[in-house]
XYZ file of C-alpha atoms in Angstrom:
613
model
C -13.049 5.246 33.167
C -12.114 8.798 33.899
C -13.203 12.290 32.996
C -10.973 15.282 32.442
C -10.443 17.366 35.563
C -10.741 21.139 35.232
C -7.789 22.947 36.782
C -8.539 26.527 37.814
C -6.069 29.134 39.012
C -6.406 32.379 40.948
C -4.175 35.337 41.813
C -1.989 33.600 44.327
C 1.484 32.172 44.626
C 2.405 28.511 44.775
C 5.623 27.509 46.488
C 5.762 23.749 45.949
C 3.875 20.775 44.647
C 3.954 17.604 46.685
C 3.673 14.210 45.087
C 2.667 11.232 47.182
C 3.455 7.733 45.999
C 2.116 4.482 47.387
C 5.485 3.465 48.816
C 5.327 6.373 51.251
C 7.763 8.773 49.593
C 7.240 12.440 48.839
C 8.635 14.229 45.827
C 8.903 17.986 45.647
C 9.046 20.271 42.639
C 9.660 23.864 43.658
C 9.151 26.854 41.465
C 8.193 30.499 41.546
C 4.925 31.575 40.029
C 2.607 34.529 40.225
C -0.625 34.599 38.320
C -1.873 37.092 35.857
C 1.460 36.680 34.127
C 3.574 33.748 35.275
C 7.318 34.198 35.126
C 8.969 30.803 35.105
C 12.699 30.927 35.716
C 13.408 27.354 36.776
C 13.742 24.339 34.532
C 13.630 21.796 37.318
C 10.897 19.223 37.111
C 10.229 16.056 39.065
C 13.591 14.541 39.968
C 12.859 10.824 39.799
C 15.266 8.205 38.487
C 12.453 6.175 36.979
C 11.047 9.118 35.067
C 10.786 8.550 31.348
C 10.882 10.904 28.386
C 8.204 13.479 28.022
C 4.824 13.136 26.379
C 3.371 16.173 24.671
C 1.419 18.569 26.807
C -2.312 17.998 26.607
C -3.794 21.087 25.060
C -7.422 21.327 26.169
C -9.377 23.687 23.919
C -12.103 25.054 26.136
C -13.846 27.478 23.810
C -15.555 26.795 20.522
C -14.362 30.074 19.044
C -10.690 29.179 19.392
C -8.974 29.391 16.015
C -8.239 25.937 14.589
C -5.133 27.231 12.840
C -3.312 27.202 16.170
C -4.123 23.617 17.058
C -1.360 21.253 18.083
C -3.355 18.176 18.950
C -3.731 16.295 22.197
C -4.498 12.942 23.697
C -8.223 13.327 23.201
C -10.750 11.504 25.365
C -9.295 8.021 24.811
C -7.617 6.003 27.550
C -4.225 4.315 27.740
C -5.138 0.633 27.887
C -2.837 -1.004 25.310
C -0.002 -2.987 26.883
C 3.412 -3.493 25.323
C 2.511 -6.931 23.993
C -0.566 -5.472 22.282
C 1.650 -2.933 20.512
C 4.119 -5.668 19.570
C 1.487 -7.829 17.879
C -0.247 -4.882 16.235
C 3.106 -3.779 14.837
C 3.926 -7.290 13.663
C 0.618 -8.304 12.103
C -1.815 -5.385 11.866
C -2.900 -4.704 8.300
C -1.808 -8.086 6.961
C -4.759 -9.131 4.835
C -5.486 -10.341 1.346
C -2.681 -8.308 -0.209
C 0.032 -10.596 1.149
C -1.703 -13.909 0.468
C -3.631 -13.171 -2.759
C -2.530 -9.832 -4.218
C 0.983 -11.151 -4.809
C -0.400 -13.509 -7.467
C -1.108 -10.925 -10.164
C 2.107 -9.050 -9.328
C 4.090 -12.257 -9.756
C 2.435 -13.013 -13.098
C 3.383 -9.540 -14.367
C 6.900 -9.228 -12.966
C 8.295 -12.751 -12.657
C 10.432 -14.113 -9.782
C 13.134 -11.431 -9.858
C 10.712 -8.576 -10.536
C 8.454 -9.551 -7.630
C 11.368 -9.962 -5.224
C 12.944 -6.653 -6.227
C 9.604 -4.814 -5.984
C 9.056 -6.063 -2.434
C 12.606 -5.181 -1.428
C 12.316 -1.627 -2.796
C 8.866 -0.937 -1.324
C 9.989 -2.580 1.919
C 12.975 -0.234 2.064
C 10.688 2.758 1.521
C 8.366 1.581 4.295
C 11.281 0.979 6.670
C 12.422 4.574 6.167
C 8.889 5.860 6.735
C 8.533 3.815 9.923
C 11.831 5.023 11.369
C 10.820 8.633 10.800
C 7.300 8.489 12.197
C 8.317 6.318 15.150
C 10.701 9.011 16.347
C 7.865 11.529 16.162
C 5.374 9.188 17.846
C 7.735 8.531 20.740
C 8.050 12.260 21.275
C 4.443 13.248 20.484
C 2.098 10.328 21.367
C -1.081 12.240 20.563
C -4.487 10.997 19.458
C -4.507 10.540 15.707
C -0.795 11.391 15.514
C -0.430 11.801 11.756
C -2.637 14.863 11.102
C -1.315 16.510 14.266
C 2.252 16.263 13.026
C 1.305 17.732 9.657
C -0.384 20.592 11.519
C 2.602 21.158 13.791
C 5.413 20.875 11.301
C 3.953 21.884 7.924
C 0.627 23.739 8.009
C -2.858 23.250 9.515
C -4.257 22.864 6.003
C -2.008 19.855 5.405
C -3.063 18.343 8.722
C -6.705 18.798 7.762
C -6.172 17.246 4.335
C -4.099 14.355 5.668
C -6.836 13.478 8.154
C -9.378 13.352 5.314
C -7.133 11.470 2.881
C -5.778 8.977 5.390
C -9.186 8.576 6.976
C -10.930 7.720 3.722
C -8.019 5.414 2.848
C -8.826 3.209 5.813
C -12.576 3.593 5.912
C -12.728 2.468 2.287
C -10.310 -0.341 3.112
C -12.952 -1.712 5.511
C -15.205 -2.288 2.512
C -12.284 -3.704 0.546
C -11.523 -6.395 3.112
C -15.201 -7.262 3.675
C -15.601 -7.638 -0.084
C -12.547 -9.891 -0.095
C -14.006 -11.957 2.751
C -17.126 -12.586 0.668
C -15.000 -13.828 -2.224
C -12.937 -16.061 0.059
C -16.045 -17.793 1.383
C -17.075 -18.539 -2.215
C -14.173 -21.016 -2.300
C -16.335 -23.419 -0.250
C -19.923 -22.458 -0.969
C -22.223 -20.454 -3.215
C -23.558 -18.523 -0.212
C -24.610 -15.059 -1.296
C -21.837 -12.505 -0.607
C -24.323 -10.202 1.161
C -24.529 -12.592 4.118
C -20.764 -12.776 4.535
C -20.358 -9.013 4.183
C -23.073 -8.385 6.789
C -21.539 -10.791 9.308
C -18.094 -9.256 8.783
C -19.376 -5.717 9.267
C -21.330 -6.576 12.425
C -18.292 -8.246 14.000
C -16.059 -5.296 13.109
C -18.471 -2.801 14.674
C -18.863 -4.900 17.817
C -15.105 -5.246 18.359
C -14.440 -1.545 17.835
C -17.171 -0.493 20.272
C -15.530 -2.516 23.010
C -12.596 -1.299 25.110
C -9.411 -0.623 23.151
C -7.787 -3.315 25.263
C -10.307 -5.821 23.898
C -9.395 -4.629 20.412
C -5.750 -5.227 21.294
C -6.485 -8.757 22.482
C -8.329 -9.452 19.227
C -5.294 -8.313 17.253
C -3.073 -10.588 19.332
C -5.236 -13.645 18.602
C -5.685 -12.960 14.893
C -2.036 -11.969 14.625
C -1.029 -15.320 16.067
C -3.155 -17.069 13.435
C -1.470 -15.047 10.670
C 2.024 -15.853 11.923
C 1.292 -19.565 12.317
C -0.319 -19.682 8.878
C 2.586 -17.965 7.177
C 5.145 -20.031 9.071
C 3.326 -23.152 7.907
C 3.374 -21.877 4.316
C 7.117 -21.262 4.537
C 7.706 -24.826 5.706
C 5.424 -26.242 3.004
C 7.174 -24.137 0.339
C 10.581 -25.442 1.391
C 9.290 -29.022 1.357
C 7.763 -28.571 -2.116
C 10.962 -26.991 -3.449
C 13.024 -29.896 -2.131
C 10.671 -32.464 -3.677
C 9.018 -33.583 -0.466
C 5.464 -33.283 -1.825
C 3.255 -36.220 -2.887
C 4.491 -35.892 -6.485
C 8.130 -36.037 -5.284
C 9.237 -33.478 -7.884
C 12.184 -31.333 -6.859
C 11.753 -27.796 -8.180
C 14.687 -25.769 -6.902
C 15.156 -22.612 -9.017
C 13.337 -24.108 -11.981
C 11.133 -21.085 -12.644
C 14.095 -18.720 -12.435
C 15.480 -20.532 -15.483
C 12.239 -21.234 -17.362
C 10.505 -18.898 -18.131
C 13.280 -16.894 -16.461
C 13.841 -14.369 -13.686
C 11.912 -11.736 -15.668
C 8.777 -12.052 -17.776
C 7.431 -9.970 -20.646
C 4.712 -7.494 -19.729
C 1.565 -7.525 -21.892
C 3.479 -8.809 -24.900
C 6.216 -6.159 -24.607
C 9.498 -8.036 -24.919
C 13.045 -7.276 -23.905
C 14.308 -5.028 -21.141
C 11.401 -2.598 -21.616
C 8.841 -5.315 -20.940
C 10.824 -6.558 -17.952
C 11.026 -3.053 -16.486
C 7.300 -2.453 -16.964
C 6.579 -5.771 -15.266
C 8.712 -4.647 -12.353
C 6.728 -1.376 -12.132
C 3.430 -3.254 -12.216
C 4.401 -5.123 -9.069
C 4.689 -1.821 -7.176
C 0.956 -1.309 -6.724
C 0.408 -4.819 -5.403
C 3.462 -4.627 -3.168
C 2.329 -1.249 -1.845
C -1.131 -2.606 -1.018
C 0.533 -5.370 0.979
C 2.639 -2.865 2.920
C 0.111 -0.063 3.507
C -1.174 -0.463 7.050
C 2.105 -1.362 8.720
C 2.520 2.256 9.846
C -0.750 2.199 11.807
C 1.040 0.795 14.860
C 2.308 4.326 15.487
C -1.263 5.565 15.999
C -1.513 3.309 19.059
C 0.888 5.648 20.887
C -1.989 7.767 22.221
C -3.610 4.706 23.807
C -0.458 2.888 24.878
C 0.355 2.580 28.568
C 4.030 3.207 27.852
C 4.490 4.643 24.335
C 8.070 5.754 24.930
C 9.202 2.139 25.122
C 6.569 0.302 23.097
C 6.755 2.398 19.917
C 10.557 2.207 19.419
C 10.394 -1.556 19.920
C 7.605 -1.837 17.368
C 9.585 0.297 14.914
C 12.630 -1.931 15.251
C 10.547 -5.070 14.763
C 9.159 -3.750 11.489
C 12.470 -4.836 9.969
C 11.700 -8.444 10.876
C 8.140 -8.119 9.593
C 9.335 -6.831 6.222
C 12.000 -9.511 5.947
C 9.884 -12.443 7.141
C 6.460 -11.807 5.663
C 7.260 -9.926 2.484
C 10.811 -10.473 1.214
C 10.968 -14.142 2.226
C 7.437 -14.645 0.918
C 8.301 -13.108 -2.461
C 11.406 -15.289 -2.723
C 9.520 -18.510 -1.947
C 6.695 -17.696 -4.365
C 9.307 -17.406 -7.105
C 10.460 -20.931 -6.287
C 7.182 -22.825 -6.093
C 4.873 -21.305 -8.745
C 5.160 -20.871 -12.499
C 4.433 -17.185 -13.300
C 2.611 -18.364 -16.451
C -0.037 -20.189 -14.391
C -3.412 -18.868 -15.557
C -4.958 -19.094 -12.067
C -2.712 -16.252 -10.850
C -4.689 -13.770 -12.942
C -8.016 -15.589 -12.914
C -9.594 -12.816 -10.856
C -11.316 -15.300 -8.554
C -10.116 -13.345 -5.519
C -10.136 -16.413 -3.265
C -7.602 -19.128 -2.480
C -7.742 -20.379 -6.082
C -5.730 -17.322 -7.184
C -3.316 -17.422 -4.232
C 0.180 -18.441 -5.386
C 0.576 -20.447 -2.182
C -2.542 -22.528 -2.791
C -1.675 -22.991 -6.468
C 1.697 -24.432 -5.464
C 0.093 -26.733 -2.885
C -2.442 -28.043 -5.400
C 0.234 -28.529 -8.074
C 2.267 -30.577 -5.607
C -0.770 -32.801 -4.986
C -1.307 -31.873 -1.336
C -4.961 -32.121 -0.285
C -6.886 -30.425 2.559
C -4.262 -27.693 2.986
C -5.881 -25.318 0.441
C -9.025 -25.083 2.578
C -6.964 -24.445 5.711
C -5.012 -21.699 3.956
C -8.237 -20.144 2.666
C -9.602 -20.090 6.222
C -6.462 -18.336 7.462
C -6.705 -15.787 4.648
C -10.344 -15.200 5.612
C -9.301 -14.469 9.210
C -6.588 -12.142 7.899
C -9.059 -10.235 5.725
C -11.513 -9.744 8.587
C -8.711 -8.763 10.988
C -7.392 -6.181 8.532
C -10.875 -4.688 8.166
C -11.178 -4.592 11.946
C -7.920 -2.659 12.354
C -8.819 -0.327 9.472
C -12.031 0.657 11.257
C -10.010 1.430 14.369
C -7.580 3.618 12.410
C -10.371 5.430 10.575
C -12.132 6.264 13.831
C -8.911 7.678 15.294
C -8.487 9.936 12.268
C -11.982 11.305 12.891
C -11.106 11.748 16.562
C -7.946 13.623 15.590
C -10.014 16.068 13.565
C -12.258 16.763 16.556
C -9.224 17.313 18.766
C -8.013 19.894 16.259
C -11.464 21.521 16.039
C -11.826 20.492 12.397
C -15.003 18.524 13.115
C -17.826 19.157 15.608
C -17.107 17.897 19.117
C -20.067 15.557 18.767
C -17.732 13.116 16.997
C -15.448 13.009 20.053
C -18.044 11.526 22.402
C -16.755 8.479 24.232
C -18.018 5.667 26.402
C -16.944 5.199 30.012
C -14.086 3.038 28.696
C -12.745 5.787 26.467
C -14.101 4.395 23.194
C -15.003 7.186 20.719
C -18.209 5.460 19.690
C -19.483 8.224 17.400
C -16.189 8.245 15.483
C -16.218 4.441 15.314
C -19.745 4.332 13.902
C -18.927 7.103 11.419
C -15.866 5.234 10.126
C -17.794 1.961 10.035
C -20.545 3.488 7.868
C -18.147 3.337 4.900
C -18.001 -0.440 5.272
C -21.341 -1.097 3.523
C -19.668 0.089 0.304
C -18.669 -3.566 0.130
C -22.187 -4.304 -1.102
C -21.078 -2.778 -4.402
C -19.609 -6.200 -5.076
C -23.168 -7.458 -5.557
C -23.606 -5.244 -8.609
C -22.271 -5.619 -12.120
C -18.700 -6.746 -12.430
C -18.735 -8.918 -9.360
C -16.789 -8.829 -6.110
C -13.395 -9.115 -7.789
C -13.879 -5.868 -9.742
C -15.136 -3.983 -6.674
C -12.176 -5.278 -4.708
C -9.771 -4.034 -7.396
C -11.319 -0.549 -7.422
C -11.293 -0.211 -3.650
C -7.731 -1.527 -3.533
C -6.481 1.242 -5.828
C -8.376 3.968 -3.967
C -6.952 3.007 -0.579
C -3.414 2.294 -1.786
C -2.824 5.710 -3.387
C -4.077 7.532 -0.273
C -1.768 5.441 1.903
C 1.245 6.241 -0.270
C 0.446 9.972 -0.186
C 0.323 9.741 3.602
C 3.762 8.092 3.642
C 5.267 10.956 1.656
C 3.567 13.614 3.779
C 4.736 12.042 7.037
C 8.323 11.897 5.802
C 8.098 15.594 4.957
C 6.793 16.210 8.494
C 9.906 14.562 9.855
C 12.193 16.568 7.549
C 10.647 19.789 8.872
C 11.032 18.491 12.413
C 14.682 17.573 11.798
C 15.490 20.950 10.264
C 13.850 22.737 13.182
C 15.972 20.740 15.616
C 19.039 21.836 13.711
C 17.997 25.498 13.536
C 17.285 25.531 17.276
C 20.587 23.815 18.051
C 18.869 20.970 19.912
C 20.805 17.726 20.165
C 18.799 14.707 18.950
C 20.527 12.633 21.616
C 18.231 14.333 24.131
C 15.147 12.824 22.466
C 13.392 9.815 24.006
C 14.414 7.782 20.942
C 16.094 8.700 17.680
C 15.970 6.912 14.342
C 19.185 5.974 12.528
C 20.605 7.658 9.411
C 18.391 10.707 9.522
C 17.469 12.800 7.591
C 18.491 10.555 4.680
C 15.981 7.849 5.575
C 13.167 10.413 5.608
C 14.214 11.761 2.210
C 14.399 8.263 0.739
C 11.024 7.323 2.194
C 9.358 10.518 0.990
C 10.756 10.444 -2.546
C 10.099 6.713 -2.854
C 6.464 7.174 -1.821
C 5.954 9.921 -4.400
C 7.535 7.862 -7.191
C 5.396 4.810 -6.428
C 2.274 7.004 -6.323
C 3.008 8.487 -9.735
C 3.717 5.153 -11.459
C 0.804 3.315 -9.829
C -1.497 3.778 -12.819
C 1.074 3.595 -15.610
C -0.662 0.721 -17.511
C -3.425 3.074 -18.708
C -0.829 5.164 -20.564
C 0.429 2.261 -22.651
C -0.702 2.115 -26.259
C -4.231 0.724 -26.545
C -4.657 0.405 -22.758
C -6.482 3.648 -21.924
C -9.332 3.135 -19.458
C -10.928 6.154 -17.825
C -12.244 4.194 -14.848
C -8.818 2.715 -14.084
C -7.164 6.124 -14.461
C -9.566 7.706 -11.980
C -9.177 4.839 -9.508
C -5.373 5.100 -9.689
C -5.029 8.862 -9.288
C -8.185 10.222 -7.650
C -6.353 10.176 -4.322
C -4.118 13.051 -5.459
C -6.891 15.667 -5.933
C -8.638 14.363 -2.821
C -5.466 15.347 -0.953
C -4.842 18.683 -2.713
C -8.371 20.164 -2.788
C -8.863 20.277 1.036
C -5.491 22.028 1.384
C -6.524 24.755 -1.052
C -9.967 25.105 0.543
C -8.492 25.413 4.040
C -5.891 27.963 2.954
C -8.494 30.095 1.197
C -10.854 30.040 4.170
C -8.426 30.369 7.107
C -5.569 32.227 5.388
C -2.981 30.285 7.360
C 0.756 30.603 6.808
C 3.506 28.033 7.150
C 5.300 28.852 10.374
C 9.045 29.366 10.438
C 11.220 26.668 11.944
C 12.169 28.904 14.855
C 8.584 30.006 15.541
C 6.901 26.657 15.857
C 9.794 24.927 17.527
C 10.193 27.565 20.199
C 6.571 27.120 21.232
C 6.344 23.364 20.917
C 9.571 21.589 21.737
C 10.467 23.483 24.875
C 7.122 22.740 26.466
C 6.433 19.318 24.999
C 9.467 17.273 25.891
C 12.264 19.347 27.356
C 10.665 19.617 30.772
C 7.512 17.541 31.184
C 8.321 14.025 32.386
C 6.390 10.787 32.159
C 6.429 8.519 35.188
C 6.635 4.800 34.508
C 4.405 2.938 36.985
C 5.699 0.058 39.055
C 3.892 -2.473 41.207
C 4.908 -0.625 44.366
C 3.594 2.790 43.416
C 0.153 4.245 43.124
C -1.563 7.539 43.744
C -1.980 10.970 42.209
C 0.880 12.920 40.683
C 0.522 16.637 40.101
C 3.206 18.142 37.899
C 3.965 21.456 36.299
C 5.628 21.548 32.906
C 8.680 23.772 33.193
C 10.051 25.277 29.964
C 13.709 24.592 29.235
C 14.193 28.332 28.680
C 12.879 31.221 30.815
C 9.606 32.448 29.388
C 6.494 34.409 30.327
C 3.086 32.772 30.207
C -0.262 34.494 30.463
C -2.693 33.269 33.076
C -4.964 31.809 30.394
C -2.093 29.642 29.133
C -1.223 28.221 32.548
C -3.769 25.421 32.226
C -1.709 23.933 29.382
C 1.244 23.358 31.700
C -0.372 21.940 34.810
C -1.032 18.225 34.659
C -2.411 15.475 36.862
C -1.481 11.820 36.532
C -3.179 8.859 38.135
C -0.667 6.089 38.755
C -2.112 2.650 39.430
C -0.366 -0.684 39.742
C -0.779 -1.356 36.056
C -1.054 1.938 34.248
C -0.304 5.629 34.195
C -3.235 7.744 33.033
C -3.212 11.465 32.302
C -6.275 13.084 33.866
C -5.761 16.734 33.025
């Protein structure tokens, strides 16, 4: 592990910084500087061919009385231990839980084959646009917590504060949701009390998250492999069943697209209106399946090489959406009758999974238990990753001085154990499933609470990117100079933002239908909106912050964050200490107290590059 090194300056002049690498070479970065006020007139940094695009400058807030309205985030006390293959698997499989394997059942029963497929395509398109936008930001600003920092930088500190709360509770509550689901899944085999299963799940989640982040990454790789193999097996089985290769030797083809048809009536409402409402009903379930994919971007602050790993993960999201969700929705429409009562039985275990229903209908034995076991692993894995995300949101708030620094305490391996425990403490909400209504009802409530918060975060992040894009344009900065740029911007950000808002607003539409009003369902569907708005108002009233102009915030952030500072990619032949000075792309004057923000120290080992100060 490492501890931050304090860099102190005095009234003297520095002529050059020498950098020694393990292969025996010296690199020089010359500049003129005089303390008190430092006049920087050179924009030359380290001239190394292997140098990569810049990370954001680490802003160390040394005094407790520093105004939080000026925060811009930082790396925090975590360590870069996630390798590229960790990021790949987290991006491919993180967040895949019960929504994909079980939640699709009720959506399919409401929307029919065409409605389900279209819902997954539309929500998938929205997510793809969101991912492209936030991946460009994460590659440029790989800070701890990422999301609230961007809202603080590009919109307003109040929005960053609110997003941290909203997104944090989204994932801390989701821990309870997945543990509750795990208890229901185990009931497929035994009548073991759900409390035992919930307790075991919570203990395992806490243990994993208190280990090194690299151990967390390895866990995601293993569980991700199980998810991929399980789904690949389901795809093969679905094709075999459709072709009539099952024990009953009945060829199905597109039978259910013809009878009852591509669309089904919603709650007795016939015609095009009923079909459209069925399509809308699939949005919530589809959104729950997709929420969590974006969390791979948060790994940027703990990735060894975020400038390469994050763009790759963003590009692979396309394959994840196409393989897991769109292909899955298509196959479900081929192998299961949407009128099957088990789809809406509310059992919450494999019995209500459209995949298991199809397997049982085809007369295939043993496989349902195997699928249920894989779904159980997926549920626990999703809860594990949600705890990790929730803890990083808490850490982001401490970095921005929005929470006491007590929550930022870390172990020698860079694990923010106080933040982890705080996020994990929301997990015992899963015991609500032991009360009236059963686990299925608790799961449904928690699902709605977490889904709406996730969708609000999508819309907010797209707006962050739009502000970022406009600032680039106002400043006349070419996006080709960025470490990585997303395609078709800013149109993708606009589509992602508007799509997220629309889905959020229609999420609870069933309660507005005649005779369907239910106060509890209304609150569960829309409580995320006031939870997001109230902290913004409270922060604005207390701190009196103003939204900065595009020129103001970009002049102070972009020039120092990526235009000059360079990130060295380690190789097997290099190791040692690198001292660098961030040189602004434009001449500027810095006060002596600000100089510490621009002097950095890197430790380059054979396997990693770690920022020390």
